[in-house]
Structures are given as structure tokens and as C-alpha cells.
Coordinates of C-alpha atoms in Angstrom, one line a residue:
M6 CA -11.7 -18.7 18.8
N7 CA -12.7 -20.7 15.8
T8 CA -14.6 -18.4 13.5
T9 CA -15.9 -20.1 10.4
T10 CA -18.1 -17.3 8.9
M11 CA -17.9 -13.6 8.4
N12 CA -21.0 -11.4 8.5
G13 CA -21.5 -7.6 8.0
T14 CA -20.9 -6.7 11.6
L15 CA -17.6 -8.6 11.8
F16 CA -16.4 -7.1 8.5
A17 CA -17.2 -3.6 9.7
R18 CA -15.4 -4.2 13.0
M19 CA -12.4 -5.6 11.0
V20 CA -12.3 -2.5 8.8
R21 CA -12.5 -0.2 11.9
N22 CA -9.7 -2.1 13.6
G23 CA -7.6 -2.0 10.4
A24 CA -7.9 1.8 10.3
A25 CA -7.2 2.2 14.0
N26 CA -4.1 0.0 13.9
L27 CA -2.7 1.8 10.9
N28 CA -3.3 5.1 12.6
K29 CA -1.1 4.2 15.5
S30 CA 1.9 3.6 13.1
R31 CA 1.2 5.9 10.1
T32 CA 4.2 8.1 10.8
I33 CA 6.3 5.0 10.4
V34 CA 4.7 4.3 7.1
N35 CA 5.2 8.0 6.1
D36 CA 8.9 7.7 6.8
L37 CA 9.2 4.7 4.5
N38 CA 7.8 6.6 1.5
V39 CA 10.3 6.9 -1.3
F40 CA 8.2 5.6 -4.3
P41 CA 6.9 7.0 -6.6
I42 CA 7.7 10.3 -5.0
P43 CA 9.4 10.6 -1.5
D44 CA 6.6 12.9 -0.2
G45 CA 6.2 11.3 3.2
D46 CA 2.4 11.0 3.2
T47 CA 1.6 7.3 2.4
G48 CA 0.6 6.5 6.0
D49 CA -1.7 9.6 6.2
N50 CA -3.3 8.8 2.8
M51 CA -3.9 5.2 3.6
Y52 CA -5.4 6.0 7.0
M53 CA -7.7 8.6 5.5
T54 CA -8.9 6.1 2.9
M55 CA -9.5 3.4 5.5
D56 CA -11.2 5.8 7.9
S57 CA -13.6 6.9 5.2
G58 CA -14.6 3.3 4.7
S59 CA -15.0 2.8 8.4
V60 CA -17.1 5.9 8.8
A61 CA -19.4 4.9 6.0
V62 CA -20.8 2.0 8.1
K63 CA -20.5 3.5 11.5
D64 CA -24.2 4.3 11.9
F65 CA -25.5 1.2 10.4
A66 CA -26.4 -2.1 12.2
D67 CA -27.5 -5.5 11.0
L68 CA -26.4 -5.0 7.4
T69 CA -25.5 -8.1 5.4
L70 CA -21.9 -8.7 4.4
E71 CA -22.8 -7.6 0.8
E72 CA -24.3 -4.3 2.1
T73 CA -21.5 -3.6 4.5
S74 CA -18.7 -4.3 2.1
S75 CA -20.4 -2.2 -0.6
K76 CA -20.8 0.8 1.7
V77 CA -17.2 0.4 2.9
A78 CA -16.0 0.4 -0.7
R79 CA -18.1 3.4 -1.6
G80 CA -16.8 5.3 1.4
M81 CA -13.2 4.5 0.4
L82 CA -13.8 5.6 -3.2
L83 CA -15.0 9.0 -2.1
G84 CA -12.3 9.4 0.6
A85 CA -9.3 7.8 -1.3
R86 CA -6.2 9.9 -1.1
G87 CA -2.8 9.5 -2.8
N88 CA -1.5 6.7 -5.0
S89 CA -1.5 4.0 -2.2
G90 CA -4.9 5.2 -0.9
V91 CA -6.5 4.9 -4.3
I92 CA -5.0 1.4 -4.8
L93 CA -6.2 0.4 -1.3
S94 CA -9.7 1.6 -2.2
R95 CA -9.7 -0.7 -5.2
I96 CA -8.6 -3.7 -3.2
F97 CA -11.7 -3.2 -1.0
A98 CA -13.9 -2.5 -4.1
G99 CA -12.8 -5.9 -5.4
I100 CA -13.5 -7.5 -2.1
A101 CA -17.0 -6.0 -2.2
K102 CA -17.6 -7.4 -5.7
G103 CA -16.5 -10.8 -4.4
F104 CA -19.1 -10.6 -1.6
L105 CA -22.0 -9.7 -3.9
G106 CA -24.9 -12.0 -3.1
N107 CA -23.5 -13.0 0.3
G108 CA -25.3 -12.3 3.5
V109 CA -22.4 -14.1 5.3
A110 CA -19.3 -15.8 3.9
D111 CA -17.3 -18.9 4.8
V112 CA -13.5 -19.1 4.4
N113 CA -13.8 -20.1 0.8
A114 CA -16.0 -17.2 0.0
V115 CA -13.6 -14.8 1.8
A116 CA -10.7 -16.2 -0.2
K117 CA -12.7 -15.7 -3.5
A118 CA -13.5 -12.1 -2.5
F119 CA -9.9 -11.3 -1.6
A120 CA -8.8 -12.7 -5.0
C121 CA -11.2 -10.2 -6.6
G122 CA -9.3 -7.5 -4.7
V123 CA -6.2 -8.5 -6.6
D124 CA -7.9 -8.2 -10.0
E125 CA -9.6 -4.9 -9.2
S126 CA -6.4 -3.2 -7.8
Y127 CA -4.2 -4.3 -10.7
G128 CA -6.9 -3.2 -13.2
A129 CA -7.0 0.3 -11.8
V130 CA -3.3 1.0 -12.3
S131 CA -2.2 1.9 -15.8
V132 CA 1.3 0.6 -15.3
P133 CA 1.4 -1.8 -12.4
V134 CA 4.8 -1.8 -10.6
E135 CA 5.9 -4.9 -8.7
G136 CA 7.5 -4.4 -5.3
T137 CA 4.6 -2.3 -4.1
I138 CA 1.3 -2.8 -2.2
L139 CA 0.0 -4.6 -5.3
T140 CA 2.6 -7.3 -5.1
V141 CA 2.4 -7.7 -1.3
Y142 CA -1.4 -8.1 -1.4
K143 CA -1.3 -10.4 -4.4
D144 CA 1.3 -12.7 -2.8
A145 CA -0.5 -12.9 0.5
V146 CA -3.8 -13.8 -1.2
A147 CA -2.2 -16.5 -3.3
Y148 CA -0.5 -18.1 -0.3
A149 CA -3.5 -17.9 2.1
N150 CA -5.8 -19.2 -0.6
S151 CA -3.5 -22.1 -1.3
R152 CA -3.5 -23.1 2.4
I153 CA -7.3 -23.5 2.8
H154 CA -8.4 -27.0 3.9
E155 CA -11.8 -28.5 4.7
D156 CA -11.8 -27.3 8.3
S157 CA -10.2 -23.9 7.9
T158 CA -11.2 -21.0 10.2
L159 CA -10.9 -17.3 9.5
E160 CA -8.2 -17.1 12.2
E161 CA -6.1 -19.6 10.3
Y162 CA -6.7 -17.9 7.0
F163 CA -5.6 -14.5 8.4
E164 CA -2.6 -16.0 10.1
D165 CA -1.5 -17.4 6.7
F166 CA -2.4 -14.1 5.0
L167 CA -0.3 -12.1 7.5
E168 CA 2.6 -14.4 7.3
E169 CA 3.0 -14.0 3.6
L170 CA 2.2 -10.3 3.7
R171 CA 5.3 -9.8 5.9
R172 CA 7.5 -12.1 3.8
S173 CA 6.4 -10.4 0.6
L174 CA 7.0 -7.0 2.2
D175 CA 10.5 -8.0 3.1
R176 CA 11.1 -9.0 -0.6
T177 CA 10.0 -5.6 -2.0
P178 CA 13.6 -4.1 -2.1
E179 CA 14.6 -7.0 -4.5
L180 CA 11.8 -6.0 -6.9
L181 CA 12.1 -2.2 -6.8
A182 CA 15.6 -0.7 -7.1
V183 CA 14.6 2.6 -5.4
L184 CA 13.7 0.8 -2.3
K185 CA 16.9 -1.2 -2.2
E186 CA 18.9 2.0 -2.7
A187 CA 17.1 3.7 0.2
G188 CA 17.3 0.7 2.4
V189 CA 13.6 0.4 3.0
V190 CA 10.6 -1.7 2.2
D191 CA 7.6 -0.5 0.3
S192 CA 5.5 2.0 2.3
G193 CA 2.2 1.0 0.9
G194 CA 2.9 -2.6 1.6
A195 CA 3.9 -1.8 5.1
G196 CA 0.7 0.2 5.6
F197 CA -1.3 -2.8 4.5
V198 CA 0.5 -5.1 7.0
Y199 CA -0.7 -2.7 9.8
I200 CA -4.2 -2.8 8.4
A201 CA -4.3 -6.6 8.2
E202 CA -2.9 -6.9 11.7
G203 CA -5.7 -4.8 13.0
M204 CA -8.3 -6.8 11.1
R205 CA -6.9 -10.1 12.5
L206 CA -7.2 -8.7 16.1
A207 CA -10.9 -8.2 15.4
L208 CA -11.3 -11.9 15.0
D209 CA -10.2 -12.4 18.6
G210 CA -12.8 -9.8 19.8
T211 CA -10.2 -7.0 20.3
E212 CA -11.5 -3.6 19.4
L213 CA -8.9 -0.9 19.0
E214 CA -9.5 2.7 19.9
T215 CA -10.5 4.8 16.9
A216 CA -8.8 8.2 16.8
E217 CA -11.1 11.2 16.4
A218 CA -8.5 13.3 14.6
K219 CA -8.9 13.0 10.8
S220 CA -5.4 13.8 9.6
E221 CA -2.1 14.8 11.1
G222 CA -1.1 15.8 7.6
G223 CA -4.0 18.3 7.3
S224 CA -2.7 20.3 10.2
K225 CA 0.8 20.8 9.0
A226 CA 1.8 24.3 7.9
I227 CA 3.0 24.6 4.3
D228 CA 6.8 25.3 4.1
T229 CA 6.9 27.6 1.1
S230 CA 10.6 28.3 1.6
T231 CA 11.3 25.0 -0.2
F232 CA 10.0 26.5 -3.5
T233 CA 11.2 30.0 -4.1
E234 CA 11.1 32.4 -7.1
N235 CA 14.3 30.7 -8.3
S236 CA 13.1 27.1 -8.0
V237 CA 12.5 24.8 -10.9
L238 CA 9.5 22.5 -10.8
E239 CA 11.0 19.0 -10.8
F240 CA 8.3 16.6 -9.5
G241 CA 5.2 18.3 -10.9
Y242 CA 1.8 18.2 -9.2
C243 CA 0.0 15.4 -7.4
T244 CA -3.5 15.8 -8.9
E245 CA -6.6 14.0 -7.7
F246 CA -10.2 14.5 -8.3
L247 CA -13.6 12.9 -8.4
L248 CA -15.5 13.7 -11.7
R249 CA -19.2 13.3 -12.0
L250 CA -20.1 12.5 -15.6
Q251 CA -22.8 14.7 -16.9
S252 CA -25.5 13.7 -19.4
C253 CA -25.7 17.3 -20.6
K254 CA -22.2 16.9 -22.0
I255 CA -21.9 13.2 -23.0
N256 CA -23.7 10.0 -23.3
V257 CA -22.8 8.7 -19.8
D258 CA -23.6 5.1 -20.7
E259 CA -21.2 5.2 -23.6
F260 CA -18.3 6.9 -21.8
D261 CA -15.1 4.9 -22.3
E262 CA -12.7 5.4 -19.4
K263 CA -9.9 3.7 -21.4
V264 CA -9.8 6.8 -23.6
L265 CA -9.4 9.0 -20.6
I266 CA -6.7 6.7 -19.1
D267 CA -4.7 6.8 -22.4
Y268 CA -4.8 10.5 -22.3
L269 CA -3.7 10.7 -18.7
N270 CA -0.7 8.4 -19.5
S271 CA 0.3 10.7 -22.3
V272 CA 0.5 13.8 -20.1
G273 CA 1.4 12.3 -16.6
E274 CA 2.7 9.4 -14.5
S275 CA 1.6 7.3 -11.6
V276 CA -1.9 7.1 -13.2
V277 CA -4.6 5.4 -11.2
A278 CA -8.0 5.9 -12.6
F279 CA -11.3 4.0 -12.6
R280 CA -15.0 4.5 -13.0
D281 CA -17.8 3.7 -10.5
G282 CA -21.1 4.3 -12.1
S283 CA -21.2 8.0 -13.2
I284 CA -18.2 8.9 -10.9
V285 CA -14.6 8.7 -12.2
K286 CA -11.7 8.8 -9.7
V287 CA -8.4 10.1 -11.0
H288 CA -4.9 10.2 -9.5
V289 CA -2.0 11.4 -11.6
H290 CA 1.4 13.1 -11.3
T291 CA 1.7 15.8 -14.0
M292 CA 3.6 18.9 -14.8
K293 CA 0.5 20.5 -16.4
P294 CA -2.6 19.9 -14.2
G295 CA -4.6 22.6 -15.9
E296 CA -4.6 20.8 -19.2
I297 CA -5.9 17.7 -17.5
L298 CA -8.7 19.5 -15.7
N299 CA -9.8 21.3 -18.9
Y300 CA -9.8 18.0 -20.8
C301 CA -11.8 16.2 -18.1
Q302 CA -14.4 19.0 -17.8
R303 CA -15.5 18.0 -21.3
F304 CA -17.2 15.0 -19.7
G305 CA -18.6 16.3 -16.5
E306 CA -18.0 18.4 -13.4
F307 CA -15.7 18.0 -10.4
L308 CA -17.0 16.8 -7.1
T309 CA -13.7 17.1 -5.3
L310 CA -10.3 18.4 -6.5
K311 CA -6.9 18.3 -4.8
M312 CA -3.6 19.6 -6.3
E313 CA -0.3 19.7 -4.5
N314 CA 3.2 20.8 -5.6
M315 CA 5.3 17.7 -5.0
M316 CA 8.4 19.9 -4.5
L317 CA 6.7 21.0 -1.2
Q318 CA 5.8 17.5 -0.3
H319 CA 9.3 16.1 -1.0
H320 CA 11.6 15.8 2.0
A321 CA 14.6 13.9 3.1
T322 CA 13.4 11.1 5.3
T323 CA 15.3 9.6 8.2
I324 CA 14.4 6.0 8.3
Q325 CA 14.2 4.6 11.9
N326 CA 11.4 2.1 12.3
A327 CA 10.4 -1.6 12.6
F328 CA 10.4 -2.1 8.9
E329 CA 13.9 -0.8 8.2
V330 CA 16.1 -3.0 6.1
K331 CA 19.6 -2.6 4.9
P332 CA 20.6 -2.6 1.2
R333 CA 21.6 -6.1 0.4
K334 CA 22.9 -8.4 -2.3
P335 CA 20.4 -10.7 -4.1
H336 CA 19.4 -13.7 -2.0
K337 CA 21.6 -16.8 -2.2
K338 CA 20.7 -20.2 -0.9
Y339 CA 24.0 -20.4 1.1
G340 CA 26.5 -17.8 2.2
I341 CA 30.1 -18.4 3.1
V342 CA 31.8 -16.6 6.0
T343 CA 35.4 -17.2 6.8
V344 CA 38.0 -16.0 9.3
A345 CA 41.5 -15.2 8.1
S346 CA 44.5 -13.1 9.0
G347 CA 46.7 -11.4 6.4
N348 CA 45.8 -10.0 3.0
G349 CA 47.1 -13.0 1.1
I350 CA 44.9 -15.6 2.7
K351 CA 42.0 -13.2 2.6
D352 CA 42.3 -12.8 -1.1
T353 CA 42.6 -16.5 -1.5
F354 CA 39.3 -17.1 0.4
T355 CA 37.6 -14.4 -1.7
S356 CA 38.8 -16.0 -4.9
L357 CA 37.4 -19.3 -3.8
G358 CA 33.9 -17.8 -3.3
A359 CA 33.8 -16.6 0.3
D360 CA 31.1 -13.9 0.7
V361 CA 32.7 -12.3 3.8
V362 CA 36.2 -12.7 5.2
I363 CA 36.4 -11.6 8.8
D364 CA 39.7 -10.3 10.0
G365 CA 40.8 -12.6 12.8
G366 CA 43.7 -10.4 14.0
Q367 CA 46.6 -11.9 15.8
S368 CA 44.5 -14.0 18.1
M369 CA 42.2 -15.3 15.4
N370 CA 39.3 -14.8 17.8
P371 CA 36.8 -12.4 16.3
S372 CA 33.9 -11.2 18.4
A373 CA 30.3 -12.5 18.1
E374 CA 29.4 -9.0 16.8
D375 CA 31.8 -9.5 13.9
F376 CA 29.9 -12.7 12.9
V377 CA 26.5 -11.1 13.3
E378 CA 27.5 -8.2 11.0
A379 CA 28.9 -10.7 8.5
F380 CA 25.7 -12.7 8.5
E381 CA 23.5 -9.6 8.1
S382 CA 25.6 -8.4 5.2

């Protein structure tokens, strides 16, 4: 197919496909989760966020692209969960901003909207960390946008977008030490790759089956044995809420979310906060959630509130999936592998700059597997 324009119906189908494709692999994404806290729920959180956007347009037909993307963004705002989920919702909020005034969009307009997603997502994070979903999305948008030509199709754009998503994802361990130490790529970035793969399939007319179950994570029993009367709170609480600003408490029009964000940074970490009209979305990791709730209630009342002890979320993850990578040295343009027998000649090769010296043994005939292991190291 050679699709040159995107309308509301196509965008809704792409969002639905993105959620469905992520749902199939969200346990893989969960197992990659080591940053900012290894709580194993990134895949669940991103799926719930995407699904909320998809459900928001499920019962609507013949909407313009502007209307559809706005409803998707609103649904994701209300349903966003977790650090990666909130960032994901801001990516789509930026895309919706980019589509304002567009009933349909050509490739150039899509590229512009995707670039707005970069600005919006970075703007929502108090301290952006490279090597995360932020980087992966930003790199992919920059590459795909640079490849547009006069006759570009949406299929070509998304192929370029996916190509760089995967490359950037593979680079995340070089940007974030905790990923390199664990031998994994970023979980949020991996989740976005699955989303984009599903969106790309929609351009070919493929409609993936949408799961009815809302959340695997919601059905899991809480293992209270991991936090006993003798435990010490180490990770704090993952605290999320939607706050409706109230005119009986403040002048809503004059509310400055930057003041709130500064306060959140003073008492917590992993702060992602933004305002959408009279609603403020907050995600923060903190040791004292009560203080934050009391502070925020000065400005309004809570629409939703979720608070979880991250000691219960934290678990040792066994990584066995398609995105697994091994800890590695920084990339070099060339690597040198030699074969030698005897410690003296091995030391000589090493001193001359050989990266790996394979022990040739008496026959000086190492196996193909020896070479493969050397190349991968």
C-alpha cells in the first residue's frame, strides 16, 4: 500500500493496534524494568495507558484527525499509569497538539506532529534522563523526519521511524549505566517499539485482536511477606494522582504548575507533572506521600489517587527475552581478535591492542563458537 494521508479513522486504528501489540509482549517489557525502580510493571503501565486512549475513541466514527487525536490524548491523560505511562501520554498529547486544525494529515504534517510529541514529553519530565523512552522516541522522530522526500508515504515514514527506534533502543545501555550493569535495554523504549510495530501494521490493513482483560497486574495478590515489621523503607512510595483545581481554593487561571513541580522535586524523585486545563497529573516517588497530598489539596481535590510501597513492587527479574543484551564495552569502530597459544604470545598481542585473544590450543584450530563469542564480547 502507498498511504499518503492519515485521517481520524486510521489514527484510531493505529492506536488500537499499538495497544494490542504491546499487550502481547508486555510481560517481556515488565522483565526489562530496572529504571528508575526495578518494580516490573512498565509493560502493564504502558499498556493501560495506551488502552485508555484506544477506548476513548472506540464508540466514535467519522471524527477528524484533530478530534480523534485529542480524544486519544485525553483518554491517555486520565488513564496514564507509572513513569513510562505518563511520559507516553505526553508523547500522544504532543502529537494531538501537532494535529490541531487538521482534518487529515500528509506525511509532512505527521512528522510535525511527532516532533511536537518530543517537546511535550521532555517538557513534562522535571529531570529528563537520556537512555530512556524519551531518547528512543526523540532519535526515531529526528531520523524519520530527516528522511522525508517529495513522494514519501506513511509506510516509508514508519519504516524509517521503526528502524531508528530499534537502533536507539539498542544504544540505551551506553547512555544509562544501570541498564548496562543489568544487561538490558530500556523497558519504556522497548514498550514503545512494540507500540510502533502495531501502528505500522495498521497501515497494511492488519487489525490485531484487542484483549478484553484490563490488567494482569491488577489481579496479582500482594505479597506482604516482602515487607515485615522489621523492614526498612528503602524505595519509598510510587504516588500518582489527578488533581482537579478548585476555584473555591485558588484562582485557577493563575495557578503556576512550576511552583508545584519545584515543590515535588524538593520532596521526591522521578517527578513527571503537567497541567491540562484544570486537571493536574502528578507522578512522583517519595518517602512521605502524605506531605505531598496535604500540600496539593491546597489547590484542589483529587479525582484519582494511587499509592504503592515500592518495596513490594521491587523484585529480582530474570531477563530472558528478545531485547536482552549483554553488558559490553563502549563501541569501537574496529575490534581486533587474534588466535595465539601460550601466555607469552597472548600478552604480546594484548599489549599491541588486541581486544580478544582466543586460545588456539595445540592444534591452533579454535571452533567457530570461539570466534562468535569473541565477536559478541
